[in-house]
Amino acid sequence: MKIVVVGGGNSTPIFASLAKLAGHHVSILTRRPSEWSSTRTIGFENQDPLYMNGKEKTEATIDLITSDASQCVPDADMVFLSGIPTYQYPYVLRDSIAPHLNRERKVFVGTICAYGGFNWIAAQALGEGNYSLFGTQVIPFMCGTKKYGHTSLMFGAKRLLRLATESGKDEDGLKEIMGKILHMDYLTDTNFITSTLWPNNPGLHPPILYGLFKDWDGKAPFEASSLPEYVYTEMTDASAKYICDLDEELCSIVAALSKILPDNEHLKMNFNMKDCIVENYETQITDPTDMASVIRTNIAYAKHKMPFTDLGDGKVVPTLKHKFFEGDLTGGLCLWKDIADLVGIKIPKTVEIILWNQKLVGKEYLVDGGKGWGKDAGDCLLPSKLGLTAKTLEHGIRGVGN
């Protein structure tokens, strides 16, 4: 296959090099190609002893690295978004992919993060066409960057991974293709609405930050030494409580939607975040006792640092222009709030965190204490604004069978 990997973040060198080594022609579409390896040889260092039999380093020479979509998208068999913040998906798909996508044949358009309504976003951005949407339900591995455009770091791979398709049944054999690329022969099926509601980053980052900074005025600096350095391993008890609160509310949304969509078997799965993390990481978790211990002792989570801006003299402030404060709100908590409205349930703690977060970033997503949508709601992915109802959420704006 001719695969175009779109992105430049942590997961881009990992997926691109694995796809090349699996025998595919691979192009990388990225904004800054001049900063990538001049030999086009990229890869990753693996710190997970059970992934790929513990192979420590993987490299491959990519066929093309470019910022010009016209050089790679028109003849692509697969376009795969990997290493892009999810809140940038609408713009990337609309401006870079849509003008060059071959609409006369089936092209697989996918993402490494299928949560956040990817099928709704993609269908709206791409318009009509014979493309097929898919994505891994969650990112297949926790990863970082050692050297931009050259080497990524693999901290830990998922031990279970689901592949979302529009029908939830994978009629095109994508599990086999992706399984060989990812070295994960255990991929199973799911659909997009299940992936959108699956416990993930929006249920982790905002409540962790809220537990630390709910009384912050958005301006006063902190002593760096007084704050945790690591997002997960140093999570406070207050943050853990808020994660549990949001988890309960998310599960209540799923339960209500499952009653409306009784034939959707994927919505009947266990959505409890603690159980999902244990399912994904198994032996990488040293203490599976409760939500807090599962997050704090997950080896794959251990090296992720807090987003702080250094002000000098030992002072820092949280970095507000960051996906933790932006994308996890517009494509996460606000989306959940809209679905909660569609299925007729209240999620007060989620609303409380949205109101706190939007004030920090200077936005008005919710008004009247969460009773209505504000002037900046257009920045959010809201299925109701796409014309979707509770009964049409699972298939989105393309419907079934396209």
Tab-separated table of C-alpha atoms in Angstrom, residues 26-388:
chain	number	residue	atom	x	y	z
A	26	VAL	CA	5.483	5.451	3.152
A	27	SER	CA	5.357	9.235	2.860
A	28	ILE	CA	5.283	11.667	5.766
A	29	LEU	CA	3.274	14.854	5.305
A	30	THR	CA	4.511	17.372	7.850
A	31	ARG	CA	4.749	21.148	8.240
A	32	ARG	CA	8.509	21.198	8.854
A	33	PRO	CA	10.165	18.664	6.539
A	34	SER	CA	13.494	20.513	6.603
A	35	GLU	CA	13.892	19.591	10.280
A	36	TRP	CA	13.616	15.880	9.583
A	37	SER	CA	16.485	13.469	8.952
A	38	SER	CA	18.282	14.424	5.724
A	39	THR	CA	18.628	10.720	4.921
A	40	ARG	CA	14.916	10.131	5.676
A	41	THR	CA	15.995	7.435	8.157
A	42	ILE	CA	13.865	7.652	11.275
A	43	GLY	CA	12.673	5.360	14.026
A	44	PHE	CA	12.277	4.868	17.753
A	45	GLU	CA	13.918	3.504	20.883
A	46	ASN	CA	11.816	0.908	22.668
A	47	GLN	CA	11.669	0.886	26.477
A	48	ASP	CA	8.946	-1.779	26.704
A	49	PRO	CA	10.624	-5.181	27.197
A	50	LEU	CA	7.543	-7.082	26.021
A	51	TYR	CA	6.902	-5.112	22.830
A	52	MET	CA	8.562	-6.485	19.672
A	53	ASN	CA	10.371	-8.996	21.895
A	54	GLY	CA	12.186	-6.141	23.571
A	55	LYS	CA	13.963	-4.947	20.408
A	56	GLU	CA	15.666	-1.788	21.592
A	57	LYS	CA	15.920	0.232	18.377
A	58	THR	CA	13.917	0.295	15.159
A	59	GLU	CA	14.762	2.356	12.087
A	60	ALA	CA	13.569	2.633	8.504
A	61	THR	CA	14.215	4.887	5.524
A	62	ILE	CA	11.022	6.646	4.514
A	63	ASP	CA	10.238	7.151	0.821
A	64	LEU	CA	9.220	10.820	1.017
A	65	ILE	CA	9.053	13.552	3.654
A	66	THR	CA	7.221	16.637	2.416
A	67	SER	CA	4.950	19.539	3.305
A	68	ASP	CA	3.279	19.383	-0.112
A	69	ALA	CA	0.164	17.220	0.017
A	70	SER	CA	-0.075	17.149	-3.768
A	71	GLN	CA	3.091	15.029	-3.859
A	72	CYS	CA	1.638	12.155	-1.838
A	73	VAL	CA	-2.111	12.296	-1.130
A	74	PRO	CA	-3.562	11.861	-4.676
A	75	ASP	CA	-2.300	8.288	-5.126
A	76	ALA	CA	-2.462	7.233	-1.469
A	77	ASP	CA	-4.203	4.012	-0.474
A	78	MET	CA	-4.194	5.084	3.176
A	79	VAL	CA	-3.946	8.479	4.841
A	80	PHE	CA	-3.173	8.114	8.541
A	81	LEU	CA	-3.144	10.982	11.057
A	82	SER	CA	-0.487	10.309	13.676
A	83	GLY	CA	1.264	12.856	15.858
A	84	ILE	CA	-1.257	15.710	15.497
A	85	PRO	CA	-3.345	17.130	18.363
A	86	THR	CA	-6.915	15.973	17.828
A	87	TYR	CA	-8.263	19.536	17.928
A	88	GLN	CA	-6.263	20.248	14.741
A	89	TYR	CA	-7.868	17.404	12.794
A	90	PRO	CA	-10.634	19.504	11.169
A	91	TYR	CA	-8.141	21.962	9.681
A	92	VAL	CA	-5.634	19.346	8.525
A	93	LEU	CA	-8.317	17.226	6.874
A	94	ARG	CA	-10.054	20.190	5.255
A	95	ASP	CA	-7.012	22.157	4.093
A	96	SER	CA	-4.365	19.504	3.394
A	97	ILE	CA	-6.164	16.250	2.630
A	98	ALA	CA	-9.551	17.109	1.094
A	99	PRO	CA	-8.220	19.067	-1.938
A	100	HIS	CA	-6.039	16.130	-3.036
A	101	LEU	CA	-7.976	13.034	-1.960
A	102	ASN	CA	-8.933	10.603	-4.722
A	103	ARG	CA	-12.696	10.236	-4.313
A	104	GLU	CA	-13.228	7.717	-7.121
A	105	ARG	CA	-11.694	4.746	-5.303
A	106	LYS	CA	-11.651	3.510	-1.752
A	107	VAL	CA	-8.981	5.270	0.266
A	108	PHE	CA	-8.620	4.454	3.950
A	109	VAL	CA	-8.515	7.636	6.032
A	110	GLY	CA	-7.587	6.897	9.614
A	111	THR	CA	-6.259	8.194	12.880
A	112	ILE	CA	-4.146	6.951	15.731
A	113	CYS	CA	-6.729	8.479	18.132
A	114	ALA	CA	-10.301	7.591	17.113
A	115	TYR	CA	-11.893	9.300	20.099
A	116	GLY	CA	-13.282	12.823	19.875
A	117	GLY	CA	-15.763	12.158	17.070
A	118	PHE	CA	-13.206	11.493	14.344
A	119	ASN	CA	-15.805	10.131	11.932
A	120	TRP	CA	-17.941	13.267	12.329
A	121	ILE	CA	-14.932	15.567	11.888
A	122	ALA	CA	-13.591	13.693	8.856
A	123	ALA	CA	-16.937	13.442	7.079
A	124	GLN	CA	-17.575	17.140	7.548
A	125	ALA	CA	-14.065	18.128	6.386
A	126	LEU	CA	-13.762	15.718	3.449
A	127	GLY	CA	-17.299	15.826	2.092
A	128	GLU	CA	-18.534	13.229	-0.385
A	129	GLY	CA	-16.314	10.389	-1.547
A	130	ASN	CA	-15.601	6.695	-1.583
A	131	TYR	CA	-13.152	6.907	1.329
A	132	SER	CA	-13.448	4.640	4.367
A	133	LEU	CA	-12.848	5.968	7.876
A	134	PHE	CA	-11.081	4.033	10.617
A	135	GLY	CA	-8.816	4.500	13.608
A	136	THR	CA	-7.252	2.858	16.606
A	137	GLN	CA	-9.600	3.431	19.527
A	138	VAL	CA	-6.771	4.858	21.620
A	139	ILE	CA	-3.150	5.550	20.792
A	140	PRO	CA	-1.403	2.146	20.622
A	141	PHE	CA	1.496	3.224	22.806
A	142	MET	CA	2.657	5.857	25.258
A	143	CYS	CA	5.516	7.654	23.579
A	144	GLY	CA	7.715	10.726	23.505
A	145	THR	CA	10.325	12.435	21.332
A	146	LYS	CA	14.077	12.076	21.711
A	147	LYS	CA	15.008	14.150	18.653
A	148	TYR	CA	12.373	15.807	16.507
A	149	GLY	CA	12.158	14.391	13.002
A	150	HIS	CA	14.521	11.562	13.833
A	151	THR	CA	13.865	9.437	16.907
A	152	SER	CA	10.862	8.811	19.139
A	153	LEU	CA	10.702	6.993	22.466
A	154	MET	CA	8.370	4.061	23.048
A	155	PHE	CA	7.523	3.998	26.763
A	156	GLY	CA	4.915	1.260	26.686
A	157	ALA	CA	2.597	-0.465	24.207
A	158	LYS	CA	-1.041	-1.381	24.773
A	159	ARG	CA	-1.711	-5.051	25.513
A	160	LEU	CA	-5.189	-4.796	24.013
A	161	LEU	CA	-6.265	-2.517	21.189
A	162	ARG	CA	-9.514	-2.011	19.303
A	163	LEU	CA	-9.889	-0.752	15.750
A	164	ALA	CA	-12.835	1.525	15.035
A	165	THR	CA	-14.597	1.408	11.682
A	166	GLU	CA	-17.800	3.059	10.535
A	167	SER	CA	-19.792	-0.160	10.769
A	168	GLY	CA	-17.859	-1.583	13.708
A	169	LYS	CA	-17.266	-4.773	11.715
A	170	ASP	CA	-14.082	-4.179	9.632
A	171	GLU	CA	-15.302	-5.480	6.285
A	172	ASP	CA	-12.031	-4.378	4.608
A	173	GLY	CA	-9.535	-6.402	6.637
A	174	LEU	CA	-7.921	-3.403	8.285
A	175	LYS	CA	-7.231	-5.287	11.514
A	176	GLU	CA	-4.824	-7.570	9.653
A	177	ILE	CA	-3.085	-4.659	7.886
A	178	MET	CA	-2.760	-2.579	11.046
A	179	GLY	CA	-1.901	-5.575	13.194
A	180	LYS	CA	1.129	-6.338	11.021
A	181	ILE	CA	2.259	-2.717	11.045
A	182	LEU	CA	1.881	-2.296	14.805
A	183	HIS	CA	3.104	-5.797	15.724
A	184	MET	CA	-0.196	-6.291	17.521
A	185	ASP	CA	-1.995	-9.434	16.375
A	186	TYR	CA	-4.708	-8.947	18.996
A	187	LEU	CA	-6.716	-6.098	17.411
A	188	THR	CA	-10.484	-6.359	17.877
A	189	ASP	CA	-13.466	-4.456	16.464
A	190	THR	CA	-15.274	-1.411	17.742
A	191	ASN	CA	-17.138	1.573	16.309
A	192	PHE	CA	-16.661	5.316	16.474
A	193	ILE	CA	-19.283	6.302	19.045
A	194	THR	CA	-17.763	3.786	21.452
A	195	SER	CA	-14.305	5.235	20.780
A	196	THR	CA	-15.577	8.793	21.267
A	197	LEU	CA	-16.926	7.881	24.697
A	198	TRP	CA	-14.080	5.556	25.687
A	199	PRO	CA	-12.236	6.757	28.835
A	200	ASN	CA	-9.203	8.634	27.623
A	201	ASN	CA	-7.270	11.895	27.869
A	202	PRO	CA	-10.252	14.206	28.550
A	203	GLY	CA	-11.099	12.091	31.577
A	204	LEU	CA	-7.517	12.304	32.844
A	205	HIS	CA	-5.865	15.637	32.093
A	206	PRO	CA	-8.586	18.187	33.011
A	207	PRO	CA	-9.387	16.576	36.392
A	208	ILE	CA	-5.684	16.172	37.206
A	209	LEU	CA	-5.139	19.869	36.485
A	210	TYR	CA	-8.312	20.844	38.342
A	211	GLY	CA	-7.100	19.026	41.428
A	212	LEU	CA	-3.942	21.140	41.358
A	213	PHE	CA	-5.088	24.525	40.099
A	214	LYS	CA	-8.815	24.943	40.732
A	215	ASP	CA	-8.143	28.000	42.932
A	216	TRP	CA	-5.503	29.554	40.663
A	217	ASP	CA	-6.267	33.039	39.316
A	218	GLY	CA	-4.565	32.307	35.996
A	219	LYS	CA	-1.740	34.758	36.635
A	220	ALA	CA	0.165	34.241	39.885
A	221	PRO	CA	3.360	32.207	39.451
A	222	PHE	CA	4.180	29.116	41.492
A	223	GLU	CA	7.414	27.941	43.002
A	224	ALA	CA	8.455	25.122	40.698
A	225	SER	CA	9.598	23.080	43.668
A	226	SER	CA	6.080	23.170	45.130
A	227	LEU	CA	4.467	21.457	42.142
A	228	PRO	CA	4.627	17.896	40.817
A	229	GLU	CA	6.951	17.397	37.861
A	230	TYR	CA	5.169	14.363	36.426
A	231	VAL	CA	1.545	14.244	35.288
A	232	TYR	CA	0.621	10.757	36.419
A	233	THR	CA	3.159	9.376	38.888
A	234	GLU	CA	2.796	12.395	41.208
A	235	MET	CA	-0.968	12.750	40.842
A	236	THR	CA	-2.572	14.162	43.985
A	237	ASP	CA	-5.419	12.544	45.895
A	238	ALA	CA	-7.654	15.477	44.968
A	239	SER	CA	-6.957	14.929	41.290
A	240	ALA	CA	-7.660	11.213	41.656
A	241	LYS	CA	-11.037	12.000	43.205
A	242	TYR	CA	-11.992	14.266	40.306
A	243	ILE	CA	-10.965	11.569	37.826
A	244	CYS	CA	-13.330	9.179	39.590
A	245	ASP	CA	-16.102	11.777	39.518
A	246	LEU	CA	-15.755	12.306	35.773
A	247	ASP	CA	-15.476	8.576	35.196
A	248	GLU	CA	-18.817	8.007	36.924
A	249	GLU	CA	-20.447	10.702	34.815
A	250	LEU	CA	-19.015	9.332	31.582
A	251	CYS	CA	-20.269	5.845	32.445
A	252	SER	CA	-23.714	7.321	33.085
A	253	ILE	CA	-23.703	8.852	29.589
A	254	VAL	CA	-22.795	5.491	28.075
A	255	ALA	CA	-25.487	3.682	30.065
A	256	ALA	CA	-28.146	6.151	28.915
A	257	LEU	CA	-27.037	5.986	25.285
A	258	SER	CA	-26.931	2.194	25.372
A	259	LYS	CA	-30.630	2.152	26.260
A	260	ILE	CA	-31.352	4.337	23.229
A	261	LEU	CA	-29.133	2.170	20.980
A	262	PRO	CA	-29.823	-1.332	22.345
A	263	ASP	CA	-28.368	-3.102	19.300
A	264	ASN	CA	-24.950	-1.480	19.673
A	265	GLU	CA	-22.990	-4.258	21.376
A	266	HIS	CA	-19.889	-2.110	21.756
A	267	LEU	CA	-21.690	0.248	24.155
A	268	LYS	CA	-22.300	-2.697	26.489
A	269	MET	CA	-18.589	-3.029	27.267
A	270	ASN	CA	-17.043	-1.974	30.567
A	271	PHE	CA	-16.186	1.745	30.316
A	272	ASN	CA	-14.738	2.096	33.830
A	273	MET	CA	-11.427	3.925	33.432
A	274	LYS	CA	-9.513	1.900	36.006
A	275	ASP	CA	-10.491	-1.368	34.355
A	276	CYS	CA	-9.713	0.007	30.887
A	277	ILE	CA	-6.214	1.106	31.920
A	278	VAL	CA	-5.530	-2.281	33.499
A	279	GLU	CA	-6.854	-3.979	30.358
A	280	ASN	CA	-4.531	-1.917	28.176
A	281	TYR	CA	-1.348	-2.131	30.207
A	282	GLU	CA	-1.622	-5.312	32.325
A	283	THR	CA	1.824	-6.128	33.758
A	284	GLN	CA	3.088	-2.565	33.301
A	285	ILE	CA	0.979	-1.606	36.330
A	286	THR	CA	2.591	-2.521	39.630
A	287	ASP	CA	-0.364	-1.708	41.910
A	288	PRO	CA	-3.866	-2.321	40.451
A	289	THR	CA	-5.674	-1.625	43.736
A	290	ASP	CA	-7.675	1.457	42.785
A	291	MET	CA	-7.885	4.283	40.250
A	292	ALA	CA	-5.108	6.314	41.855
A	293	SER	CA	-2.647	3.432	42.181
A	294	VAL	CA	-3.315	2.205	38.627
A	295	ILE	CA	-2.457	5.626	37.194
A	296	ARG	CA	0.482	6.347	39.495
A	297	THR	CA	2.188	2.960	39.049
A	298	ASN	CA	1.705	2.500	35.297
A	299	ILE	CA	5.246	2.294	33.933
A	300	ALA	CA	4.053	3.447	30.498
A	301	TYR	CA	2.780	6.693	32.074
A	302	ALA	CA	5.841	7.362	34.200
A	303	LYS	CA	7.819	9.816	32.069
A	304	HIS	CA	5.141	12.302	31.025
A	305	LYS	CA	5.782	15.745	32.498
A	306	MET	CA	3.466	18.563	33.483
A	307	PRO	CA	3.027	21.400	30.948
A	308	PHE	CA	4.670	24.345	32.694
A	309	THR	CA	6.091	27.616	31.366
A	310	ASP	CA	9.357	28.584	33.068
A	311	LEU	CA	9.379	32.222	34.206
A	312	GLY	CA	12.880	32.084	35.645
A	313	ASP	CA	14.053	32.346	39.255
A	314	GLY	CA	12.407	29.038	40.061
A	315	LYS	CA	8.932	30.304	39.091
A	316	VAL	CA	6.506	28.586	36.703
A	317	VAL	CA	2.905	28.804	35.547
A	318	PRO	CA	0.775	26.149	33.845
A	319	THR	CA	1.034	26.339	30.058
A	320	LEU	CA	-2.492	27.237	29.023
A	321	LYS	CA	-1.840	26.988	25.291
A	322	HIS	CA	-1.556	23.223	25.495
A	323	LYS	CA	-3.756	20.300	24.510
A	324	PHE	CA	-4.461	19.590	28.194
A	325	PHE	CA	-6.275	22.930	28.450
A	326	GLU	CA	-7.513	23.192	24.851
A	327	GLY	CA	-8.161	19.966	22.945
A	328	ASP	CA	-9.251	17.951	25.958
A	329	LEU	CA	-11.954	20.565	26.479
A	330	THR	CA	-13.213	21.346	22.963
A	331	GLY	CA	-13.005	17.774	21.668
A	332	GLY	CA	-13.548	16.038	24.989
A	333	LEU	CA	-15.486	17.421	27.935
A	334	CYS	CA	-17.665	19.771	25.869
A	335	LEU	CA	-18.457	16.929	23.484
A	336	TRP	CA	-19.459	14.738	26.457
A	337	LYS	CA	-21.662	17.544	27.776
A	338	ASP	CA	-23.458	17.801	24.445
A	339	ILE	CA	-24.075	14.051	24.313
A	340	ALA	CA	-25.271	14.126	27.934
A	341	ASP	CA	-27.815	16.753	26.880
A	342	LEU	CA	-28.904	14.582	23.949
A	343	VAL	CA	-29.514	11.564	26.192
A	344	GLY	CA	-31.069	13.644	28.977
A	345	ILE	CA	-28.697	13.295	31.924
A	346	LYS	CA	-26.802	15.732	34.154
A	347	ILE	CA	-23.024	15.704	34.564
A	348	PRO	CA	-22.372	18.436	37.153
A	349	LYS	CA	-18.698	17.764	37.888
A	350	THR	CA	-17.832	17.775	34.190
A	351	VAL	CA	-19.661	21.103	33.830
A	352	GLU	CA	-17.807	22.483	36.861
A	353	ILE	CA	-14.446	21.642	35.294
A	354	ILE	CA	-15.459	23.060	31.894
A	355	LEU	CA	-16.449	26.365	33.513
A	356	TRP	CA	-13.147	26.525	35.408
A	357	ASN	CA	-11.070	25.615	32.358
A	358	GLN	CA	-12.813	27.991	29.947
A	359	LYS	CA	-12.192	30.915	32.280
A	360	LEU	CA	-8.461	30.196	32.297
A	361	VAL	CA	-8.227	30.071	28.496
A	362	GLY	CA	-10.480	33.088	27.988
A	363	LYS	CA	-13.329	31.280	26.262
A	364	GLU	CA	-17.075	31.079	26.703
A	365	TYR	CA	-18.161	27.584	25.770
A	366	LEU	CA	-20.873	27.259	28.400
A	367	VAL	CA	-23.072	29.989	29.884
A	368	ASP	CA	-25.656	30.221	32.666
A	369	GLY	CA	-23.789	27.777	34.859
A	370	GLY	CA	-23.733	25.178	32.119
A	371	LYS	CA	-27.346	25.492	30.997
A	372	GLY	CA	-26.535	26.785	27.522
A	373	TRP	CA	-23.794	27.105	24.926
A	374	GLY	CA	-21.862	30.362	24.690
A	375	LYS	CA	-20.298	32.470	21.954
A	376	ASP	CA	-17.216	30.224	21.592
A	377	ALA	CA	-19.130	26.953	21.340
A	378	GLY	CA	-18.293	26.908	17.625
A	379	ASP	CA	-14.743	25.955	18.627
A	380	CYS	CA	-16.085	22.719	20.124
A	381	LEU	CA	-17.115	19.489	18.458
A	382	LEU	CA	-20.799	19.355	19.318
A	383	PRO	CA	-22.760	16.575	17.603
A	384	SER	CA	-26.043	18.424	18.096
A	385	LYS	CA	-24.678	21.285	15.956
A	386	LEU	CA	-23.959	18.738	13.193
A	387	GLY	CA	-27.616	17.804	13.181
A	388	LEU	CA	-27.089	14.534	15.058
